[in-house]
GROMACS .gro file of C-alpha atoms in nm:
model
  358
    1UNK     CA    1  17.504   1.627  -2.031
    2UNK     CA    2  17.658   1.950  -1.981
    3UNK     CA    3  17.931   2.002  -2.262
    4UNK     CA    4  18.191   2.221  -2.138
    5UNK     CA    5  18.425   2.502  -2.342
    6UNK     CA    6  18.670   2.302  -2.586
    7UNK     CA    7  18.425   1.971  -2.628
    8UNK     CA    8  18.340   2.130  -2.992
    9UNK     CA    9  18.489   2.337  -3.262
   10UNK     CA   10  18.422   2.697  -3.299
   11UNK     CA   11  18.232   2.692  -3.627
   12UNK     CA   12  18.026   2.437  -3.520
   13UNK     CA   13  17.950   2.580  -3.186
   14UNK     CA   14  17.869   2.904  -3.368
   15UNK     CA   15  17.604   2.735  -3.619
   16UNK     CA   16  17.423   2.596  -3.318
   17UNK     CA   17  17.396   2.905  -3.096
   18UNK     CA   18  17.196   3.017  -3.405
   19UNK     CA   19  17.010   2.703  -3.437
   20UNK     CA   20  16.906   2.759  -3.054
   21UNK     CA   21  16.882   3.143  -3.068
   22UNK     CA   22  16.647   3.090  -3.382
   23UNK     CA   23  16.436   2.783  -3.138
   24UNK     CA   24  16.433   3.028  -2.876
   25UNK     CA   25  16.276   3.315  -3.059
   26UNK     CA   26  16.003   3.088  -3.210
   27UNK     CA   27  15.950   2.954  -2.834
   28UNK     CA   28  15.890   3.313  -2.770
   29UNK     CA   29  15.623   3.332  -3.001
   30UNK     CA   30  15.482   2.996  -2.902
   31UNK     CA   31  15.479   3.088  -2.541
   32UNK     CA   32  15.273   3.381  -2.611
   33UNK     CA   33  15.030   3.172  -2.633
   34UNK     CA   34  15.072   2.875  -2.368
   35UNK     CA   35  15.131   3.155  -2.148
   36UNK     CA   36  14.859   3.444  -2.175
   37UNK     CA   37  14.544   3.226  -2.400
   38UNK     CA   38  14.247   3.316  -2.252
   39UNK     CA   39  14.134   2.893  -2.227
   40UNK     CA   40  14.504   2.820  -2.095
   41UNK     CA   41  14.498   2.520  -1.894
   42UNK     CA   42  14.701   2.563  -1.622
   43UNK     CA   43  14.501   2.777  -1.432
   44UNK     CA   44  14.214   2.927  -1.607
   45UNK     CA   45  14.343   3.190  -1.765
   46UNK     CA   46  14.701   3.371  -1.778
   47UNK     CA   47  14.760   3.594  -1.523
   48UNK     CA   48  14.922   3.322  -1.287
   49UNK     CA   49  15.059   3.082  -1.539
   50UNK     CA   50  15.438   3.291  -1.567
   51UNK     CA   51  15.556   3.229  -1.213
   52UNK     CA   52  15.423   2.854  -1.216
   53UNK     CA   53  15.623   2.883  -1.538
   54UNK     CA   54  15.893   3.016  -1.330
   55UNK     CA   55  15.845   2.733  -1.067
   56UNK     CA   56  15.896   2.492  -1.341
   57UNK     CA   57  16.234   2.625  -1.448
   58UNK     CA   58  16.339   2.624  -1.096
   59UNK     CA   59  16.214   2.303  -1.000
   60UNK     CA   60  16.431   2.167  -1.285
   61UNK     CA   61  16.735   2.328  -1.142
   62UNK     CA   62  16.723   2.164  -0.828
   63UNK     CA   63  16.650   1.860  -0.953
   64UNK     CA   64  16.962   1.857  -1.214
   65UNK     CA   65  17.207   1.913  -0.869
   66UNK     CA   66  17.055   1.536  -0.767
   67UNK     CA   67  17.251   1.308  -0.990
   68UNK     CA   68  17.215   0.964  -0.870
   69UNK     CA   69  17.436   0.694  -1.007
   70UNK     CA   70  17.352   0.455  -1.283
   71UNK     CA   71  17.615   0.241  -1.338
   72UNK     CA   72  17.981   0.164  -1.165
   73UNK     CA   73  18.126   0.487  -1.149
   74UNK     CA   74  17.878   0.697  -1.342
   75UNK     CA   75  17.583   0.896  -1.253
   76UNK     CA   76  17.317   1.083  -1.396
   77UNK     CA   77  17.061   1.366  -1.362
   78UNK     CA   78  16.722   1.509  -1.513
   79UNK     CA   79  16.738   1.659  -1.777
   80UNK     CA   80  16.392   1.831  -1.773
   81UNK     CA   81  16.253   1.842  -2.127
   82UNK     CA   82  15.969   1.614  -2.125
   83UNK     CA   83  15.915   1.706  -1.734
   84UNK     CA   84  15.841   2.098  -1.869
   85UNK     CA   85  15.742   1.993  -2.194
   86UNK     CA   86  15.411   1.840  -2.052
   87UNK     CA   87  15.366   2.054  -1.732
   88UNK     CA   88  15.366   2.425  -1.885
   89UNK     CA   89  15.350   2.319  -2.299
   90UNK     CA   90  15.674   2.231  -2.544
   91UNK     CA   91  15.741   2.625  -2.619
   92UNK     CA   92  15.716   2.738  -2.243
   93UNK     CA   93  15.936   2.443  -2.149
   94UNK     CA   94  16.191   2.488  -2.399
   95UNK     CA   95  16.245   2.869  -2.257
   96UNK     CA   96  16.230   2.685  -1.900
   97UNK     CA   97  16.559   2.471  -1.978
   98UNK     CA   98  16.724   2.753  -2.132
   99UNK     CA   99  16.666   2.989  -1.851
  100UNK     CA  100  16.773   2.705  -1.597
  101UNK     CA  101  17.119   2.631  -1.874
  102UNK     CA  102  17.193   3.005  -1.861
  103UNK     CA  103  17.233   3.062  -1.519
  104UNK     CA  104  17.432   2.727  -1.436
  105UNK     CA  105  17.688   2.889  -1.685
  106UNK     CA  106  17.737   3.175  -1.608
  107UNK     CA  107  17.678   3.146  -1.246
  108UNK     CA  108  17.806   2.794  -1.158
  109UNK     CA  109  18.056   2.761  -1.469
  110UNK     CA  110  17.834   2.416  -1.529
  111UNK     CA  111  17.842   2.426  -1.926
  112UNK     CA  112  18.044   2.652  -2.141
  113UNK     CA  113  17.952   2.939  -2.252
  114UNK     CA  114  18.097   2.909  -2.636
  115UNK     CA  115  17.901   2.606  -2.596
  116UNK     CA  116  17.577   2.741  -2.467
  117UNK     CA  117  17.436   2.689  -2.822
  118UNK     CA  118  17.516   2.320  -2.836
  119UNK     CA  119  17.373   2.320  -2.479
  120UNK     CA  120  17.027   2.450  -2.592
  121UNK     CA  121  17.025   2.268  -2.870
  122UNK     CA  122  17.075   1.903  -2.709
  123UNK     CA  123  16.948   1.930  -2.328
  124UNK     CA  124  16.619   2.195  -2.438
  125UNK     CA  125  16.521   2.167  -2.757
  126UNK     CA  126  16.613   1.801  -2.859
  127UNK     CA  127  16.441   1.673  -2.477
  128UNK     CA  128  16.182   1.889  -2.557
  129UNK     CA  129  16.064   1.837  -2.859
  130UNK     CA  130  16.109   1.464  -2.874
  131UNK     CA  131  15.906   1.392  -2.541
  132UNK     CA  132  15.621   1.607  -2.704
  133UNK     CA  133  15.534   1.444  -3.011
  134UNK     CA  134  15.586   1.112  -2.828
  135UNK     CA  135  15.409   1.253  -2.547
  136UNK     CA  136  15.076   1.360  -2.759
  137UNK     CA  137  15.114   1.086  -2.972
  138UNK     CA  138  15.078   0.823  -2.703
  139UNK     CA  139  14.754   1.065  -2.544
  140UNK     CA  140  14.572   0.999  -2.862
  141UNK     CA  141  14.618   0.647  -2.855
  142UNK     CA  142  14.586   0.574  -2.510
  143UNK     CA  143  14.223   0.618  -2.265
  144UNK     CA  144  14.166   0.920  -2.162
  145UNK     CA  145  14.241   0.930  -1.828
  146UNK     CA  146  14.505   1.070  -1.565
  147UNK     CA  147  14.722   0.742  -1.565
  148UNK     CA  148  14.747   0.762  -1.911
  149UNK     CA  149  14.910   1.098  -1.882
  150UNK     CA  150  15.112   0.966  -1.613
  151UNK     CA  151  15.245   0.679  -1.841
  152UNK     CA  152  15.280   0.847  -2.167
  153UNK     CA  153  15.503   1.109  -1.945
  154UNK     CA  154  15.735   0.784  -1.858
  155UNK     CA  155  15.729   0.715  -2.192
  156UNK     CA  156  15.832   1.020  -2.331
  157UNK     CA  157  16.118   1.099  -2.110
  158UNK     CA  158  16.250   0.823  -2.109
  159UNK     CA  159  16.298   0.811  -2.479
  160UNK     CA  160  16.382   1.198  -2.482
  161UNK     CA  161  16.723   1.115  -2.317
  162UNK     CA  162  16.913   0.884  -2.579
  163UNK     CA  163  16.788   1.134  -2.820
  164UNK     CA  164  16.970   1.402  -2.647
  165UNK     CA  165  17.284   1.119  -2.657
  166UNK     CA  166  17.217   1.061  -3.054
  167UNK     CA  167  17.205   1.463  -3.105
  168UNK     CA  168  17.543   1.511  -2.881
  169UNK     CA  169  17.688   1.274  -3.100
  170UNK     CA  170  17.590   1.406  -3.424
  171UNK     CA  171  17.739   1.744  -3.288
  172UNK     CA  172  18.062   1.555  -3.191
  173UNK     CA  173  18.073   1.385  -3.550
  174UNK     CA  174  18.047   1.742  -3.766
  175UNK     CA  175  18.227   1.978  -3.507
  176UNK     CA  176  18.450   1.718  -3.243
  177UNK     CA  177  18.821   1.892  -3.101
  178UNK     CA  178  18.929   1.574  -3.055
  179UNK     CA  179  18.967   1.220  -3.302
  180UNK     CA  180  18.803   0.962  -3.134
  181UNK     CA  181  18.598   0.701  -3.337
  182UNK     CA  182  18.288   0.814  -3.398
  183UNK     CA  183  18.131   0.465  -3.320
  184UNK     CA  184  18.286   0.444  -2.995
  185UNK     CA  185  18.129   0.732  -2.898
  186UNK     CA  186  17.780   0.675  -3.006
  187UNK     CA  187  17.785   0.367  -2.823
  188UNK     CA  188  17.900   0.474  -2.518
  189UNK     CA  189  17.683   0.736  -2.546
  190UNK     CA  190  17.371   0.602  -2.590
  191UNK     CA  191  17.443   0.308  -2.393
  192UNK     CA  192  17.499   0.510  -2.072
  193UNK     CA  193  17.205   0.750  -2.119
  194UNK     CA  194  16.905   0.473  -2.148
  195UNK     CA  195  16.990   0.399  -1.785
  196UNK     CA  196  17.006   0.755  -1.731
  197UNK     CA  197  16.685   0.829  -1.921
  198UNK     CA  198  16.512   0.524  -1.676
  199UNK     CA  199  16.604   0.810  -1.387
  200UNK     CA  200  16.437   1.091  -1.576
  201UNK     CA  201  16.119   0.886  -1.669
  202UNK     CA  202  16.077   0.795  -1.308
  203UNK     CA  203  16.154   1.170  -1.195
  204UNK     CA  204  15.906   1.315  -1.484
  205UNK     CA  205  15.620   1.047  -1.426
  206UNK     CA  206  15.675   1.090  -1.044
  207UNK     CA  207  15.618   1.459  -1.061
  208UNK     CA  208  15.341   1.496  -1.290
  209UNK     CA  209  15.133   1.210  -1.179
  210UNK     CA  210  15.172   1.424  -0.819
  211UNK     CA  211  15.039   1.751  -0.969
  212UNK     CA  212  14.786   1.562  -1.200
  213UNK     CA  213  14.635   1.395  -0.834
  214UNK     CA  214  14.624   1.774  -0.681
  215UNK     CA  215  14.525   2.005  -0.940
  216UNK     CA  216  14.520   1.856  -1.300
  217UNK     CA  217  14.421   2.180  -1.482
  218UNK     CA  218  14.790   2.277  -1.385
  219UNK     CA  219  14.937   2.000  -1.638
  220UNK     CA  220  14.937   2.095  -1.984
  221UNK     CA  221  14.931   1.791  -2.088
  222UNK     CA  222  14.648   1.692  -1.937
  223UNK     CA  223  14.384   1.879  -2.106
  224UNK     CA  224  14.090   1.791  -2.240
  225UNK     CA  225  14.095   1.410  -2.050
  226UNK     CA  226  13.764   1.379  -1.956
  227UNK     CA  227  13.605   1.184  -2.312
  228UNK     CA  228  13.293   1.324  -2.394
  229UNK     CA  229  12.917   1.162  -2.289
  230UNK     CA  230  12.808   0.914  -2.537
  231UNK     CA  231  12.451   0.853  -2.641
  232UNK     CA  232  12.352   0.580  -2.824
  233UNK     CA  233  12.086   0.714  -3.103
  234UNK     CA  234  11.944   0.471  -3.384
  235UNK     CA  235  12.207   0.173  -3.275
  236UNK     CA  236  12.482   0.433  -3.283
  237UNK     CA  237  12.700   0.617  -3.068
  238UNK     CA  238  12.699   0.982  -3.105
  239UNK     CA  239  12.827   1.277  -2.864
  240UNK     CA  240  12.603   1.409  -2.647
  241UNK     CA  241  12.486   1.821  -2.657
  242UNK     CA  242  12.689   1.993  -2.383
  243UNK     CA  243  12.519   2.239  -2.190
  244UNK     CA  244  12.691   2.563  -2.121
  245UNK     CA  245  12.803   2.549  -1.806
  246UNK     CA  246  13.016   2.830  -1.567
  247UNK     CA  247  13.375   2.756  -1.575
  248UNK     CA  248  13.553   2.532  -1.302
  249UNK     CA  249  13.677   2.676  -1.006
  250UNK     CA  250  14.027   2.531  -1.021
  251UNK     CA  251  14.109   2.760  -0.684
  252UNK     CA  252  14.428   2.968  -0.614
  253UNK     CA  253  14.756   2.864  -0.742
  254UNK     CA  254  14.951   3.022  -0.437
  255UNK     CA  255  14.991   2.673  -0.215
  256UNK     CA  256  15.087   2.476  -0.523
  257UNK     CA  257  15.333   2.755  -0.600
  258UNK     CA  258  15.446   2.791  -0.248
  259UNK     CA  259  15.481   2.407  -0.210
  260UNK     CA  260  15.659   2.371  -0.525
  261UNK     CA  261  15.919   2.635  -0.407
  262UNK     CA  262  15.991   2.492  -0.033
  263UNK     CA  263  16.019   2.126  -0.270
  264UNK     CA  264  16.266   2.306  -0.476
  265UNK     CA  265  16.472   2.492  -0.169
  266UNK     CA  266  16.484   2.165   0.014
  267UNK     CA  267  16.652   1.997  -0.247
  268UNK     CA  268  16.845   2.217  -0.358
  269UNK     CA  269  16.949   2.347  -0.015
  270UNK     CA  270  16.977   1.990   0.200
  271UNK     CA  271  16.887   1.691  -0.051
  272UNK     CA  272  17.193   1.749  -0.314
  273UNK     CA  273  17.427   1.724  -0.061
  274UNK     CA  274  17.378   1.364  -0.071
  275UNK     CA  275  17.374   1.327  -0.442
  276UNK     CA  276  17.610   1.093  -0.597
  277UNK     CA  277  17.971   1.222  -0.635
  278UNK     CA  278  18.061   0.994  -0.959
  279UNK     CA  279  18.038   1.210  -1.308
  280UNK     CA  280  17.791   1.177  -1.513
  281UNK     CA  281  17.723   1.008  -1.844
  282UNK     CA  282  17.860   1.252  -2.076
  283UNK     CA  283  18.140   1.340  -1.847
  284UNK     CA  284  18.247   0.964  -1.808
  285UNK     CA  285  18.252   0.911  -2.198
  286UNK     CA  286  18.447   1.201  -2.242
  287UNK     CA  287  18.719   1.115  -1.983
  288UNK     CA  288  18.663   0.693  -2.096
  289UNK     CA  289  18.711   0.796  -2.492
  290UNK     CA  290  18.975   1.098  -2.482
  291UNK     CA  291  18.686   1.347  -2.597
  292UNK     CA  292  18.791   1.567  -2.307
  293UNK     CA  293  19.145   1.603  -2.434
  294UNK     CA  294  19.101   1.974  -2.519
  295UNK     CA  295  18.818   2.074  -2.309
  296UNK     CA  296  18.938   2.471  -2.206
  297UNK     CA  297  18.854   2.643  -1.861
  298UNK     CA  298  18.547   2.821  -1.803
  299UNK     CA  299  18.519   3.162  -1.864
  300UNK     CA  300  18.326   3.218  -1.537
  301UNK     CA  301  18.546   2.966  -1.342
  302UNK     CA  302  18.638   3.212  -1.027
  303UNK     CA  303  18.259   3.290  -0.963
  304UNK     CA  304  18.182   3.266  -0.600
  305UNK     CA  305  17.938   2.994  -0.700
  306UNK     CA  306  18.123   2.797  -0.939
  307UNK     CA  307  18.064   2.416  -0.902
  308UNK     CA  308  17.769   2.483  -0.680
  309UNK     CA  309  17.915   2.588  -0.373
  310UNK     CA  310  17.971   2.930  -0.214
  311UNK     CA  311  18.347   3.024  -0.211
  312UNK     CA  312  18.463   3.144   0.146
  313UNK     CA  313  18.266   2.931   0.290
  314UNK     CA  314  18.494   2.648   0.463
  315UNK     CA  315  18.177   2.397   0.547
  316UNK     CA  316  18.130   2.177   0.228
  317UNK     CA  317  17.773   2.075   0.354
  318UNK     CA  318  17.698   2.482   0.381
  319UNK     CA  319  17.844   2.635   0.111
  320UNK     CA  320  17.643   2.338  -0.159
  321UNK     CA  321  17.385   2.434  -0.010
  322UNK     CA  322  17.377   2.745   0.038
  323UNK     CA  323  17.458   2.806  -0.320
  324UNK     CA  324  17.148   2.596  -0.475
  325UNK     CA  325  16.906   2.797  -0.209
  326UNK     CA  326  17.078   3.076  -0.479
  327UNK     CA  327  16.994   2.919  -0.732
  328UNK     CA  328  16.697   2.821  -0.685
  329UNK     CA  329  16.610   3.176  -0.601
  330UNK     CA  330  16.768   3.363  -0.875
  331UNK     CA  331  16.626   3.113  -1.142
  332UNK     CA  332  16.297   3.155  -1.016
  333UNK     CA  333  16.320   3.497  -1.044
  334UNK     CA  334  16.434   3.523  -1.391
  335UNK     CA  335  16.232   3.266  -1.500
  336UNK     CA  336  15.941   3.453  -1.399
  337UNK     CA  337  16.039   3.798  -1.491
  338UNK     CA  338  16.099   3.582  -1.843
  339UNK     CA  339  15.768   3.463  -1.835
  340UNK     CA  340  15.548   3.785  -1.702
  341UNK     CA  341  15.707   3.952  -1.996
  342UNK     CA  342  15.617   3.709  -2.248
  343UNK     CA  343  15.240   3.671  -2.167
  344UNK     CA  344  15.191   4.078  -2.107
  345UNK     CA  345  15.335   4.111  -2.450
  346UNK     CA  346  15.058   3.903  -2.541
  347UNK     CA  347  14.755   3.992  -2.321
  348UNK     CA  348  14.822   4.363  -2.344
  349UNK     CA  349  14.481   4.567  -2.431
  350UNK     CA  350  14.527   4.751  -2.734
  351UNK     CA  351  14.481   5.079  -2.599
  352UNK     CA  352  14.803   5.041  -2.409
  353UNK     CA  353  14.963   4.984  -2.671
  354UNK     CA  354  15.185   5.262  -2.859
  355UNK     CA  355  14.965   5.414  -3.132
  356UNK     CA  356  15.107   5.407  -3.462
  357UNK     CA  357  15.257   5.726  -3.587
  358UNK     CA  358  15.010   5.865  -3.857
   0.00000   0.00000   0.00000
């Protein structure tokens, strides 16, 4: 659902780069606190939260060069809202998405850059958001227990997906180049991305139900699911008193990090090369429905990675891969950096802090 340059008008484009620079400054904030709280619950504590964070972002980027096909002559691929939404928390994995949508557009011209803002706004924050609050409210309703997370993670991204289609649409209606029934195009829209959203649930349940069997204090989205001990007192039932008690030993995060990374490489590196070659949802509506009409080249469109492959390279199979081993690595790498950044700005004693002037 990457919208290229020329999809939607300038003005429009502009008010959403400041609706997503405005969700990505309050994600800032929010992250702050999924990243360096001293109870965080993906490992303890939040000195080794920002490269899992990291992991995340990459993970999603090698994932999103694996679109497999949906329907004849259309394909699709994660879009990784709900999926970092529920592993790392819903301000963490809205920075996630937008780290991983920066550096496919300016490195792999996937997405325009004048429409980076509508990108944000529909593939980050819309995903996002939507698989959260569906996400938490199906945990409070549901047992307690790890399938439950597993399900309500289906759930969520699954739904998160035709939102993203309704919210592309919306954008299309106030700021479209081209005039093309709006009707048609929710429709076709929507229609397309439920199957495509029945890919993403799968993916998103898949993966955390995996991490949830391993290590579930690295989900956040899985905290607090053991239900506290009942006692039954008079005829009723009533918590019991919880001892204090040393904190878990949730071990070292390095061979879930180091396993998450090979994952990532090998998918990005071998895997996509066997991903389907049919566009994807949003790219088939657009050609389908004439919404393409006045889509404009990409400003970064002679990068030497542009459309995921290494220029100068004459073996197809080589230069894919080659080039999402690169981006696996450099997304990684920012993401982190992103991340370490984030939580020292909030864990930082006081006394390192630059003493006010007096």
């Amino acid at each position: 659902m990457h919208v290229p340059d020329g999809f939607i008008n300038a003005p429009v484009s502009a008010v959403t780069g400041v609706v997503a620079a405005a969700a990505v400054a309050v994600s800032l904030r929010g992250a702050r606190r999924e990243l360096g709280g001293a109870s965080n619950a993906l490992s303890g504590g939040g000195e080794k939260t920002a490269p899992l964070a990291g992991l995340v972002a990459a993970f999603i980027f090698a994932v999103q060069m694996l679109n497999f096909p949906v329907a004849a002559g259309t394909s699709g691929h994660l879009l990784g809202g709900a999926l970092a939404a529920i592993l790392v928390g819903p301000y963490t994995g809205v920075l996630c998405v937008s780290v991983v949508l920066l550096m496919q557009g300016i490195l792999f011209a996937d997405g325009g850059l004048t429409a980076l803002g509508v990108n944000i706004t529909d593939m980050a924050i819309t995903t996002t958001v939507v698989a959260y609050l569906v996400f938490r409210a199906l945990v409070k309703v549901l047992p307690r227990t790890r399938r439950s997370v597993t399900a309500a993670s289906f759930v969520a991204a699954l739904l998160s997906v035709p939102a993203a289609a309704l919210v592309f649409t919306a954008i299309y209606a106030l700021g479209g180049t081209t005039d093309v029934p709006i009707g048609k195009v929710l429709t076709a829209m929507v229609g397309v991305h439920v199957l495509i959203g029945i890919g993403e649930a799968v993916i998103t349940a898949l993966t955390v139900g995996a991490v949830i069997a391993v290590r579930p204090d690295l989900v956040y989205g899985a905290r607090g699911l053991s239900a506290p001990l009942k006692l039954r007192v008079g005829g009723e039932l009533v918590d019991a008193p919880v001892a204090p008690t040393a904190p878990a030993r949730t071990g070292s995060t390095r061979k879930v990090w180091g396993i998450g990374i090979v994952t990532a490489l090998l998918l990005a590196g071998f895997v996509s090369f066997y991903a389907s070659a049919s566009p994807d949802g949003l790219e088939k509506v657009a050609h389908d429905k004439g919404i393409d009409a006045k889509t404009t080249q990409h400003a970064t469109s002679d990068s030497p990675l542009a459309d995921y492959s290494v220029k100068d390279i004459g073996d197809a199979r080589l230069a894919g891969g080659l080039a999402g081993v690169i981006g696996v690595g450099v997304t990684v790498a920012v993401g982190s950096g992103v991340f370490w950044a984030v939580r020292r700005r909030r864990t930082r004693p006081a006394d390192e802090r630059t003493p006010e002037t007096v």
